[in-house]
Short mmCIF file of C-alpha atoms in Angstrom, two decimals:
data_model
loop_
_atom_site.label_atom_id
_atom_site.label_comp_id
_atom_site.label_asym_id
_atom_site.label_seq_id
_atom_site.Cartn_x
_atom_site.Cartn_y
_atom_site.Cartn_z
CA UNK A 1 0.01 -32.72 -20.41
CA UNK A 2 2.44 -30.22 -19.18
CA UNK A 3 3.92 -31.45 -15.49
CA UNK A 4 7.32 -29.92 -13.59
CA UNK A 5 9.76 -32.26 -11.70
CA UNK A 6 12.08 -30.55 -9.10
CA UNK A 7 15.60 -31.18 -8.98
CA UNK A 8 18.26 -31.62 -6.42
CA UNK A 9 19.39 -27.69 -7.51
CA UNK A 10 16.50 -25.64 -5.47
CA UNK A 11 14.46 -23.69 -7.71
CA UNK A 12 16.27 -25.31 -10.51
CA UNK A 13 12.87 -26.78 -12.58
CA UNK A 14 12.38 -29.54 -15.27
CA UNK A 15 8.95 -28.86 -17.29
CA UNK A 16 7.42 -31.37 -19.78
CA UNK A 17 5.88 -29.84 -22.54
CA UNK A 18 2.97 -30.71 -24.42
CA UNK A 19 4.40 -31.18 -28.33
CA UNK A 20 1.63 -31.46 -31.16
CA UNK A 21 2.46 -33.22 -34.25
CA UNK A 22 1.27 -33.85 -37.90
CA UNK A 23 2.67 -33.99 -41.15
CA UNK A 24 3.27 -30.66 -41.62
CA UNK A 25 6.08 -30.84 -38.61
CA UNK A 26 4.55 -29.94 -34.64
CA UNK A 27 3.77 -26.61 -32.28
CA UNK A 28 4.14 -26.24 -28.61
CA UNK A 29 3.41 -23.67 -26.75
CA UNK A 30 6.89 -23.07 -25.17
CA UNK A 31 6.13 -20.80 -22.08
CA UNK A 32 2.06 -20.40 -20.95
CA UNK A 33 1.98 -18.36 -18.10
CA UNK A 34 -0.78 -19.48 -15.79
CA UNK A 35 -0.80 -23.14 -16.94
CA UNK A 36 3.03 -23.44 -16.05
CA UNK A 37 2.56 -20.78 -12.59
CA UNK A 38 -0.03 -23.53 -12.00
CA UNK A 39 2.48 -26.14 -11.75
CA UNK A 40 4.30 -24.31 -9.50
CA UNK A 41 6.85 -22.28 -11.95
CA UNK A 42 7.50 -18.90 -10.52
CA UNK A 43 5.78 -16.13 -12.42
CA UNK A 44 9.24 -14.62 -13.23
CA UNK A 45 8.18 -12.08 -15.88
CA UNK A 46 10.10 -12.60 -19.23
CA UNK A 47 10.98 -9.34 -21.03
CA UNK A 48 13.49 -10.75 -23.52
CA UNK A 49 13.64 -14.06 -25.87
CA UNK A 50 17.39 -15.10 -26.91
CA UNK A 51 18.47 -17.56 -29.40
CA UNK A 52 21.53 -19.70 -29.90
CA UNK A 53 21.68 -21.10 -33.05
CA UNK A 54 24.75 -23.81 -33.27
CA UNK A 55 25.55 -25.17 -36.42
CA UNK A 56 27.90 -28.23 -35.14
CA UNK A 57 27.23 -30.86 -33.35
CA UNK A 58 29.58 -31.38 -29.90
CA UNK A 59 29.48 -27.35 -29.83
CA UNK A 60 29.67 -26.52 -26.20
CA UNK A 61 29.00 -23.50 -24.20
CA UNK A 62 28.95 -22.23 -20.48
CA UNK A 63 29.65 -22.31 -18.04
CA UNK A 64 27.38 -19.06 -17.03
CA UNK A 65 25.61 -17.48 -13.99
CA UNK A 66 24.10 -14.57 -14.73
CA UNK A 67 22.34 -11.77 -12.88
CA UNK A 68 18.96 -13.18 -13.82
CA UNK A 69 16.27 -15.96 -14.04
CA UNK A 70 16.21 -17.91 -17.26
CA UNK A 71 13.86 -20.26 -19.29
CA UNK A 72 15.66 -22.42 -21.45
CA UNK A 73 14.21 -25.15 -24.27
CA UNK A 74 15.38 -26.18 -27.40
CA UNK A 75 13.36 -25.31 -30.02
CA UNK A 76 15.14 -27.80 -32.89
CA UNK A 77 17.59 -30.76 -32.69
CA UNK A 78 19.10 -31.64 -29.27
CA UNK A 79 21.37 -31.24 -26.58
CA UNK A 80 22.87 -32.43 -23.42
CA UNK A 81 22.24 -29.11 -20.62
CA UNK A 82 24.24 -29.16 -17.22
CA UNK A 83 24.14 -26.43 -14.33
CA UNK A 84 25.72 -25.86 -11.42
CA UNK A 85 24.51 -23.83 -8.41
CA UNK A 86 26.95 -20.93 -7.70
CA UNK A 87 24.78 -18.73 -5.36
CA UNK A 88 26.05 -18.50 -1.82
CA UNK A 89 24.57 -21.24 0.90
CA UNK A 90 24.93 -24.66 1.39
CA UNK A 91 23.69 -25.89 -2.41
CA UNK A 92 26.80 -24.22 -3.75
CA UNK A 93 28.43 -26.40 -6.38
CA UNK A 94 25.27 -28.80 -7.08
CA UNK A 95 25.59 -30.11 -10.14
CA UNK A 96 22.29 -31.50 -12.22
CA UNK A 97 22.28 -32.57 -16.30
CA UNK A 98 19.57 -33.90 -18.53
CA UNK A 99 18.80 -34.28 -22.19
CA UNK A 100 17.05 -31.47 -23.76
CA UNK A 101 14.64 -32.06 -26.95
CA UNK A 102 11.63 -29.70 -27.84
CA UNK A 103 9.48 -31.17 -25.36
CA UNK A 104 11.76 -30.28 -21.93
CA UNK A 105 12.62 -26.80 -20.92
CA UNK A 106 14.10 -26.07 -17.56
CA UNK A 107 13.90 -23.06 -15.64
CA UNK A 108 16.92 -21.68 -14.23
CA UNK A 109 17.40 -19.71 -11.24
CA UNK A 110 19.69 -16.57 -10.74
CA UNK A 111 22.70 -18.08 -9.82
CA UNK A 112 22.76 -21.27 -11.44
CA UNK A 113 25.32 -21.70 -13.98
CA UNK A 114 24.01 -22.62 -17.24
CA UNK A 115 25.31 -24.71 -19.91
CA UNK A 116 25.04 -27.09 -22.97
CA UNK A 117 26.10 -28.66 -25.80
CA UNK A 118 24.22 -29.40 -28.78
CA UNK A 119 23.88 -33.52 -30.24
CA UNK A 120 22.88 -32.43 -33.72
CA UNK A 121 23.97 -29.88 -36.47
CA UNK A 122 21.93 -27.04 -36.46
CA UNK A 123 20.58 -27.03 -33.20
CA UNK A 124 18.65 -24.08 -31.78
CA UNK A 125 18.74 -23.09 -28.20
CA UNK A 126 16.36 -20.67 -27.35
CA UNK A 127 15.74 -18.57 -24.22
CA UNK A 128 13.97 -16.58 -21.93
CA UNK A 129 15.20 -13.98 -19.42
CA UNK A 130 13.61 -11.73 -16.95
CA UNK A 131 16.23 -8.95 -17.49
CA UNK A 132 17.41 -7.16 -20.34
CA UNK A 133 20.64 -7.79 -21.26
CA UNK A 134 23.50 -5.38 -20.40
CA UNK A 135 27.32 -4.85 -21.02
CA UNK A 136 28.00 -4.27 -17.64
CA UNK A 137 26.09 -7.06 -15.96
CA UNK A 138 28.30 -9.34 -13.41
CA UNK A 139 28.30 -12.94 -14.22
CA UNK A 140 29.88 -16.02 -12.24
CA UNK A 141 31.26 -18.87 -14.29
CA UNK A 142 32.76 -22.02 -13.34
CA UNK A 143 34.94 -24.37 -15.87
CA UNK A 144 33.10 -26.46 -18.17
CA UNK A 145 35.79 -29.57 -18.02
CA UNK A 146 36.29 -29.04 -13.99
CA UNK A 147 36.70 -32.74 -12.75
CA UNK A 148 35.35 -31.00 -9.32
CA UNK A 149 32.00 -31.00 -11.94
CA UNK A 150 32.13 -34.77 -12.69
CA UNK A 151 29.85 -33.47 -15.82
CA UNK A 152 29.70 -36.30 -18.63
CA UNK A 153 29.59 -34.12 -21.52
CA UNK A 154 28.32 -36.84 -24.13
CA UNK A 155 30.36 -35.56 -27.28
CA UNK A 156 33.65 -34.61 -28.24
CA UNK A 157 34.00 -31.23 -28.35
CA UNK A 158 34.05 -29.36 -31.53
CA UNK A 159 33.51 -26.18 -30.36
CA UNK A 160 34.44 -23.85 -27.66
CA UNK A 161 35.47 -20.81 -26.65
CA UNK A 162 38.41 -19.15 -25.35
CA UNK A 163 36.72 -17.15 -22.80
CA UNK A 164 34.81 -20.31 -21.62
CA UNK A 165 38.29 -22.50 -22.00
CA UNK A 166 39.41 -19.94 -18.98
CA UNK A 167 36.90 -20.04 -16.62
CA UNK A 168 37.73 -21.12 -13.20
CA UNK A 169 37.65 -23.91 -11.50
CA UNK A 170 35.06 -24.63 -9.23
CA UNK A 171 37.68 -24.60 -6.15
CA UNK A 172 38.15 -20.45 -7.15
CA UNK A 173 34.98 -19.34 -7.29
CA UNK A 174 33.53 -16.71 -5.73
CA UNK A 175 29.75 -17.55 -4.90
CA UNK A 176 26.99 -14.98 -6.70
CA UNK A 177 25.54 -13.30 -3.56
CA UNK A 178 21.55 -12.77 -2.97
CA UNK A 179 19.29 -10.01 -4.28
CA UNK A 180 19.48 -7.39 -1.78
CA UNK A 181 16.48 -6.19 0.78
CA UNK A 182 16.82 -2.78 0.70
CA UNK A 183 15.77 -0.33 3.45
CA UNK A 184 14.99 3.68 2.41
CA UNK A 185 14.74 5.45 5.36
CA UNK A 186 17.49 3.97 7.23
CA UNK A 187 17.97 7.12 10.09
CA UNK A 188 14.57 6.63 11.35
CA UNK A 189 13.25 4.81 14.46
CA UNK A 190 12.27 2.03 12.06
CA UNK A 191 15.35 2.41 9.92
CA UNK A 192 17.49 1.75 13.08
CA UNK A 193 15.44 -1.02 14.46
CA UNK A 194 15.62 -2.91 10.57
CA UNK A 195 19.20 -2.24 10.96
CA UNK A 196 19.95 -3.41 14.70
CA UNK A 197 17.73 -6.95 13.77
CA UNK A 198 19.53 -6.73 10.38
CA UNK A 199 22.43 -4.78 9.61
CA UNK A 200 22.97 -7.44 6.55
CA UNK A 201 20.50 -5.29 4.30
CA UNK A 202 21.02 -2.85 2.48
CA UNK A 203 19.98 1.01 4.01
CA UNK A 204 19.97 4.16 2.66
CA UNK A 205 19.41 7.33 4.44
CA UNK A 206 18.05 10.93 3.37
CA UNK A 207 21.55 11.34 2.19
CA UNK A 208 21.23 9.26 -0.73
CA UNK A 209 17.69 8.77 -1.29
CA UNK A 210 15.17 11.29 -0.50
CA UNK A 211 11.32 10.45 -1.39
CA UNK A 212 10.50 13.50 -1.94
CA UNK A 213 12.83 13.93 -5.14
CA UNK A 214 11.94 10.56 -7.12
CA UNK A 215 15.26 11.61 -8.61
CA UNK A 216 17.44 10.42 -5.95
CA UNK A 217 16.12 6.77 -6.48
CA UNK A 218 18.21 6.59 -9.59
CA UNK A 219 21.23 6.01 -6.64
CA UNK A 220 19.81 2.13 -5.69
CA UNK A 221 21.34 -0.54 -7.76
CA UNK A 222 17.84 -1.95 -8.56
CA UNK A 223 19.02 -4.80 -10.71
CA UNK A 224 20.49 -5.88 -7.69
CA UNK A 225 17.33 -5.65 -5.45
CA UNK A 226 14.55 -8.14 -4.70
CA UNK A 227 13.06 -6.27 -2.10
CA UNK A 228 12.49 -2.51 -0.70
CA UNK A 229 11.18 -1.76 2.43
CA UNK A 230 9.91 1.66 3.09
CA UNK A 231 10.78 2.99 6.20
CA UNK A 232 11.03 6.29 5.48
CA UNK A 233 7.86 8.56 6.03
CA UNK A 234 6.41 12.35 6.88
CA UNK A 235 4.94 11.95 10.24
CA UNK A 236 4.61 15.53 11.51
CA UNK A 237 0.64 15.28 11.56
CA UNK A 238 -0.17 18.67 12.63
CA UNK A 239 2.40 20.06 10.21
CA UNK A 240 0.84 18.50 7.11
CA UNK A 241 -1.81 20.58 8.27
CA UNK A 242 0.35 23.90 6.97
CA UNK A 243 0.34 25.04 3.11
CA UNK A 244 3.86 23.68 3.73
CA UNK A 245 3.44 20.27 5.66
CA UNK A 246 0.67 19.61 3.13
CA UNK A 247 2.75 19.68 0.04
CA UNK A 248 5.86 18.02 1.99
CA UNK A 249 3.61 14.98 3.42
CA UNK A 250 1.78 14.79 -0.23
CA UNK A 251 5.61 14.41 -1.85
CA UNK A 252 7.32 11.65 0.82
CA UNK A 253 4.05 9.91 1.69
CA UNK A 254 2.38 9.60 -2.03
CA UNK A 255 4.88 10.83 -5.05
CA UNK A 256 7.55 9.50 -3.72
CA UNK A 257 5.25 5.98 -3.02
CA UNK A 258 4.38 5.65 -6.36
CA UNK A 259 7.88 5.69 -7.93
CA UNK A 260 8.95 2.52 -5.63
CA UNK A 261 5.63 0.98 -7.22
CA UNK A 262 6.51 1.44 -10.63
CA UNK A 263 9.79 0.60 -9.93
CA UNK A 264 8.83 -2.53 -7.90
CA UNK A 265 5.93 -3.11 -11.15
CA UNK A 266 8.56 -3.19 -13.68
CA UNK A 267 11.35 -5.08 -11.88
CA UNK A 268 8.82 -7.82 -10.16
CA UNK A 269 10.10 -6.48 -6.68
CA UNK A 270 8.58 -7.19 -3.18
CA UNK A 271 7.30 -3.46 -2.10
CA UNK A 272 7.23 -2.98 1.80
CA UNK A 273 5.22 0.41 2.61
CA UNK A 274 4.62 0.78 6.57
CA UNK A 275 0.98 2.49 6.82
CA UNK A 276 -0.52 3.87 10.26
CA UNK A 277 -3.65 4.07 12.43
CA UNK A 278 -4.37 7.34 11.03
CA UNK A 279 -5.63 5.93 7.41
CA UNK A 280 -8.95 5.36 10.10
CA UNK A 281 -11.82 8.06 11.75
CA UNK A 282 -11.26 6.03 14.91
CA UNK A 283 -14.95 5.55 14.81
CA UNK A 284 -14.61 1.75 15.70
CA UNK A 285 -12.51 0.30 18.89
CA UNK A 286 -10.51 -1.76 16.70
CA UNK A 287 -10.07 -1.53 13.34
CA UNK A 288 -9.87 -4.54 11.21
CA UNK A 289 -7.51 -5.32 7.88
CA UNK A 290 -10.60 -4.78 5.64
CA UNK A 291 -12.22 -1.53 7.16
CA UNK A 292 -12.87 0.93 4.40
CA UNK A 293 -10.29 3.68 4.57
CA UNK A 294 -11.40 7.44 6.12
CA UNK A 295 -8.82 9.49 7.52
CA UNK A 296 -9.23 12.55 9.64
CA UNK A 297 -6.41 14.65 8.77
CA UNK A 298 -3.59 15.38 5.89
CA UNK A 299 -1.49 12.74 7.26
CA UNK A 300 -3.87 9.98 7.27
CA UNK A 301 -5.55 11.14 3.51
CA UNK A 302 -1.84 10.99 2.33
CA UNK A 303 -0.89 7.71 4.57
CA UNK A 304 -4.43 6.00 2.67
CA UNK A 305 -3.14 7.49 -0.67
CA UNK A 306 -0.15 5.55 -0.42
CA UNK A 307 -1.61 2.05 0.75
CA UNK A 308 -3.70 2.41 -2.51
CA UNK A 309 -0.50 3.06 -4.64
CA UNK A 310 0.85 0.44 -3.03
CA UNK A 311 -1.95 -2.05 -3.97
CA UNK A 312 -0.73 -1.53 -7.11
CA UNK A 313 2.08 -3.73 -6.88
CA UNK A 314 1.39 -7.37 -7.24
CA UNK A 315 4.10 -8.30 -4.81
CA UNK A 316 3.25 -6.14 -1.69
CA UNK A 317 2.99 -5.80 1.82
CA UNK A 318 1.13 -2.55 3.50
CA UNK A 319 2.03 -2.70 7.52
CA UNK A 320 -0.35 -0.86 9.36
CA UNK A 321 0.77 0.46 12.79
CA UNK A 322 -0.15 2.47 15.51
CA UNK A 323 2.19 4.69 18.26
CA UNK A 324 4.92 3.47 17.58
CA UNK A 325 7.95 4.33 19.77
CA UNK A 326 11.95 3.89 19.25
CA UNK A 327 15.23 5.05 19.10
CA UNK A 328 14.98 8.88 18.70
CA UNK A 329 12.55 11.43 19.14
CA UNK A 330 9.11 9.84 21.01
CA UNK A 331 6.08 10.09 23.43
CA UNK A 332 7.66 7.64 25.68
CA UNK A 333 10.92 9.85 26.18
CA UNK A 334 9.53 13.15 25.86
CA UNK A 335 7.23 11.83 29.38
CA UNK A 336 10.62 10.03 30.81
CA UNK A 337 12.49 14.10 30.43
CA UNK A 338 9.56 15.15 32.23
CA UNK A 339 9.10 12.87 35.37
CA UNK A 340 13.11 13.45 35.67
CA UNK A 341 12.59 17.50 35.36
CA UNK A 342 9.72 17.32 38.05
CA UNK A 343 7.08 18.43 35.62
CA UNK A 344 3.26 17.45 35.87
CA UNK A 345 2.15 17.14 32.48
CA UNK A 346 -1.60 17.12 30.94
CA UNK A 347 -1.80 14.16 29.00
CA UNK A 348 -4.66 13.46 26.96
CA UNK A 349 -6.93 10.38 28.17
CA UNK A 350 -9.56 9.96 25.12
CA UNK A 351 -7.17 8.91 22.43
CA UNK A 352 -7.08 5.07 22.87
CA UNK A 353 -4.37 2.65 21.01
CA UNK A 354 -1.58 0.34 21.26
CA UNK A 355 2.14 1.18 21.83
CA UNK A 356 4.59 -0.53 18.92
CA UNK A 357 8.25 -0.37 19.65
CA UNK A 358 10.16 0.17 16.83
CA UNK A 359 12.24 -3.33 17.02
CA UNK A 360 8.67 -5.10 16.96
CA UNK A 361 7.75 -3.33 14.28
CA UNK A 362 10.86 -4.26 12.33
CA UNK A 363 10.57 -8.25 13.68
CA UNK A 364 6.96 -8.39 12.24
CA UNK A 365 8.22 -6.75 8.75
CA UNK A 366 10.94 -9.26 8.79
CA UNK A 367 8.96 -11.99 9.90
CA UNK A 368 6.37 -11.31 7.04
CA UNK A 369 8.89 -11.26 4.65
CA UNK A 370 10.85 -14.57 6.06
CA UNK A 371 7.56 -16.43 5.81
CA UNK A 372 6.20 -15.74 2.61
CA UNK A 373 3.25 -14.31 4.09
CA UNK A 374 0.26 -13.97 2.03
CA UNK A 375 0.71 -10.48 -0.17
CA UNK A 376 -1.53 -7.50 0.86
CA UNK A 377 -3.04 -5.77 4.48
CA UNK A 378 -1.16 -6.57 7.47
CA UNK A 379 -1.41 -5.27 10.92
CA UNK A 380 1.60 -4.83 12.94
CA UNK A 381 1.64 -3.12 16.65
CA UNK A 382 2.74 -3.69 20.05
CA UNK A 383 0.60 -6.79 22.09
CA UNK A 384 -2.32 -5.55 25.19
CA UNK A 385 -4.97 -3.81 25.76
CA UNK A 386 -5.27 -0.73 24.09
CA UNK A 387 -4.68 2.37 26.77
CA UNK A 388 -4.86 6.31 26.46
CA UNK A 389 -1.77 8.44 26.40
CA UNK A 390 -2.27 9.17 29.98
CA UNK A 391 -2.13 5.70 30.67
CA UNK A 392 1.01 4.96 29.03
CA UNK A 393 2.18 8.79 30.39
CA UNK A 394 1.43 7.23 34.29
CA UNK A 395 2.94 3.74 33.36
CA UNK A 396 6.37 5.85 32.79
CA UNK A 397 5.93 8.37 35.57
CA UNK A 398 5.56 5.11 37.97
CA UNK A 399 9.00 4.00 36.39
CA UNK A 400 10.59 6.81 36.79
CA UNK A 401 9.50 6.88 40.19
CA UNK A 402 7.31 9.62 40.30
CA UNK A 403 3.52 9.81 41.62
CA UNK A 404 1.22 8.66 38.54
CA UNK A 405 -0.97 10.47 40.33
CA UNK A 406 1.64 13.93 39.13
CA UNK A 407 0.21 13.22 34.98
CA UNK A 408 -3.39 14.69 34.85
CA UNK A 409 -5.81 13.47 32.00
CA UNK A 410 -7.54 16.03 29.35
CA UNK A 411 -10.01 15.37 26.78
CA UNK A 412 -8.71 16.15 22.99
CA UNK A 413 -10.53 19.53 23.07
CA UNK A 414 -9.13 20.73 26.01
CA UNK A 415 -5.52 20.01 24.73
CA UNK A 416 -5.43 21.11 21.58
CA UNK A 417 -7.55 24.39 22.77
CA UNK A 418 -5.40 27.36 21.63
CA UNK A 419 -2.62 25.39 19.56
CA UNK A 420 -3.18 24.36 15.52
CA UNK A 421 -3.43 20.54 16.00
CA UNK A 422 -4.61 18.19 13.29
CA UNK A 423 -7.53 16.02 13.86
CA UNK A 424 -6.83 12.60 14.99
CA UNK A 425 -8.69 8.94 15.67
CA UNK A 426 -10.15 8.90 19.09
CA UNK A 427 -9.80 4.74 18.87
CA UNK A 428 -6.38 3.65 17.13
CA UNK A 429 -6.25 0.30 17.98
CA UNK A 430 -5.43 -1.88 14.76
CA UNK A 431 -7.53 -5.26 15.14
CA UNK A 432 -4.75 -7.91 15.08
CA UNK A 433 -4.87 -11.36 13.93
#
């Protein structure tokens, strides 16, 4: 029966395998997806099967830390396999060793330093990789015969290279950093607030990557990347209503979508896509997680088009939110320039919802992310009970110091009477857990 053992290197796993035997020699079914992601093995997505064939025993090799997860077994003879942790934190420089035959494999980590050396002539070594192999991929070695190690290699050597002969010492190394969390949309209010809470990630602004040319994605170092959040958006809702808007919010909010899918489907990333209020009629006081999508306007059709690429992606997150205020542009300032200018505005009253400042928005993103929350529909706004835009407009007037009494309340109709204004949810309150 197939069973995993941890080891004092996190992530670093020891599987048993099953080995079946007759006279004819035995089989074993070296990697079996959902038996061994049963047990607990990370579903890590193999796209390439290497080989080391050694001919000699005491051949020796390592010691290596490359830019991707690995699988290793032996699939004939034996040999003595040793790693050493050389990502950054406080496991750097664990050491771990065991014997490996046909029946033990071990998966290895990014960042862990692999090596071996082989106890019989003609030993195979065989492999698994989540990554294709490329010239210009960044590895971090350590020195095989480091006494920092303490690594009892079992043989004499008979073999070994040069290049591994001048690897450093354990004392010189540089640790291999994380996989980045990268941010598109980095000038927004979101973008800001993801940087102020982190400014550790990784952003990228219109600049450099703009969803509305998939092209421009080609600038992200994805090998690099473990996870993307999408904080970029079109959010003019009553401009998506123009020939114009339309085709702009279709580009950002869905084309552009569905190339972070496939590139978060073919790399096994984490995909992030915030979502809003607007994917709902409004029909309902507060809409729940698993409400069947129907949005009013451009904005929301494109905002639902994009949770459902999103979906897609068997490692994702959609954030709904609602109102959601921050550094830049916003209701919240717009009424603050107001009450200070001595104007009386007409707010409407019949749109109900929930504020969500930017930096709570971010927290909750982060927050998912930090606890491995389940994948799929979350909803992320500001705390209360849901108020109209007059409400929040007289909350701000009374800060300022102005009469609340000064902001008068108007139904939808009456505002939008005259101007080209986009439908919108007369209830926007996301239900929250």
């Amino acid at each position: 029966m197939v069973s995993v053992d941890t080891t004092e290197i996190p992530g670093l796993l020891v599987v048993h395998l099953d080995l079946h035997g007759d006279n004819r020699g035995w089989f074993k079914e070296n990697w079996q997806r959902s038996k061994m992601t049963a047990l607990g093995l990370p579903d890590f997505g193999p796209v390439q099967n290497n080989v080391s064939f050694n001919a000699d025993a005491g051949t020796i090799r390592g010691i290596h830390a490359e830019p991707w997860d690995k699988f290793v077994s032996v699939a004939a003879g034996r040999a003595f396999g040793a790693w050493v942790d050389l990502r950054e934190g406080e496991s750097f420089g664990r050491t771990f060793w065991i014997e490996l035959n046909p029946e033990t494999a071990v998966f290895v980590p990014r960042g862990v330093a692999n090596s071996f050396q082989v106890l019989e002539d003609r030993t195979a070594y065989s492999y698994l990789v989540n990554a294709h192999w490329r010239a210009d991929a960044t590895y971090t070695n350590v020195n095989l015969l480091d006494p920092a190690l303490a690594i009892p290699w079992p043989a004499e050597i008979a073999e070994m290279s040069e290049k591994d002969k001048g690897h450093p010492l354990l004392a010189d190394v540089t640790p291999m950093p994380a996989k980045q969390t990268v941010v598109i949309g980095a000038n927004g209010q979101l973008g800001r607030a993801m940087r102020k809470a982190r400014p550790d990630l990784t952003f990228y602004d219109r600049s450099t990557v703009d969803l509305a040319d998939p092209s421009t994605l080609d600038a992200v170092p994805w090998d690099d990347v473990q996870t993307i959040i999408n904080a970029a958006a079109y959010t003019n809702v009553d401009g998506a209503e123009t020939p114009e808007g339309r085709r702009d919010a279709w580009a950002v909010n869905v084309t552009g979508v569905a190339a972070l899918a496939r590139i978060a489907i073919e790399r096994g990333l984490t995909l992030v896509n915030v979502s809003s209020d607007y994917v709902f009629d409004g029909t309902v006081e507060e809409h729940p997680t698993d409400e069947p999508l129907s949005p009013l306007g451009v904005y929301g059709q494109t905002k639902a088009a994009g949770e459902a690429v999103t979906s897609t992606v068997p490692r994702h997150y959609i954030v709904r939110t609602s109102w959601v205020i921050g550094d830049g542009k916003n209701f919240v300032e717009t009424m603050r320039r107001l009450a200070r200018d001595g104007v009386s505005p007409s707010v409407v009253d019949d749109q109900i919802g929930r504020l969500t400042h930017a930096d709570d928005l971010a927290a909750g993103i982060l927050r998912l992310l930090d606890d491995r929350a389940p994948f799929g529909v979350h909803h992320v706004t500001g705390p209360g009970e849901p108020r109209s835009w007059a409400d929040i407009a007289r909350e701000v007037f009374a800060e300022e110091g102005r009469d609340p009494g000064d902001v008068t309340g108007v139904s939808t109709e009456e505002y939008a009477a005259g101007k080209p204004t986009a439908p919108r949810p007369r209830h926007s309150a996301l239900l929250l857990p």
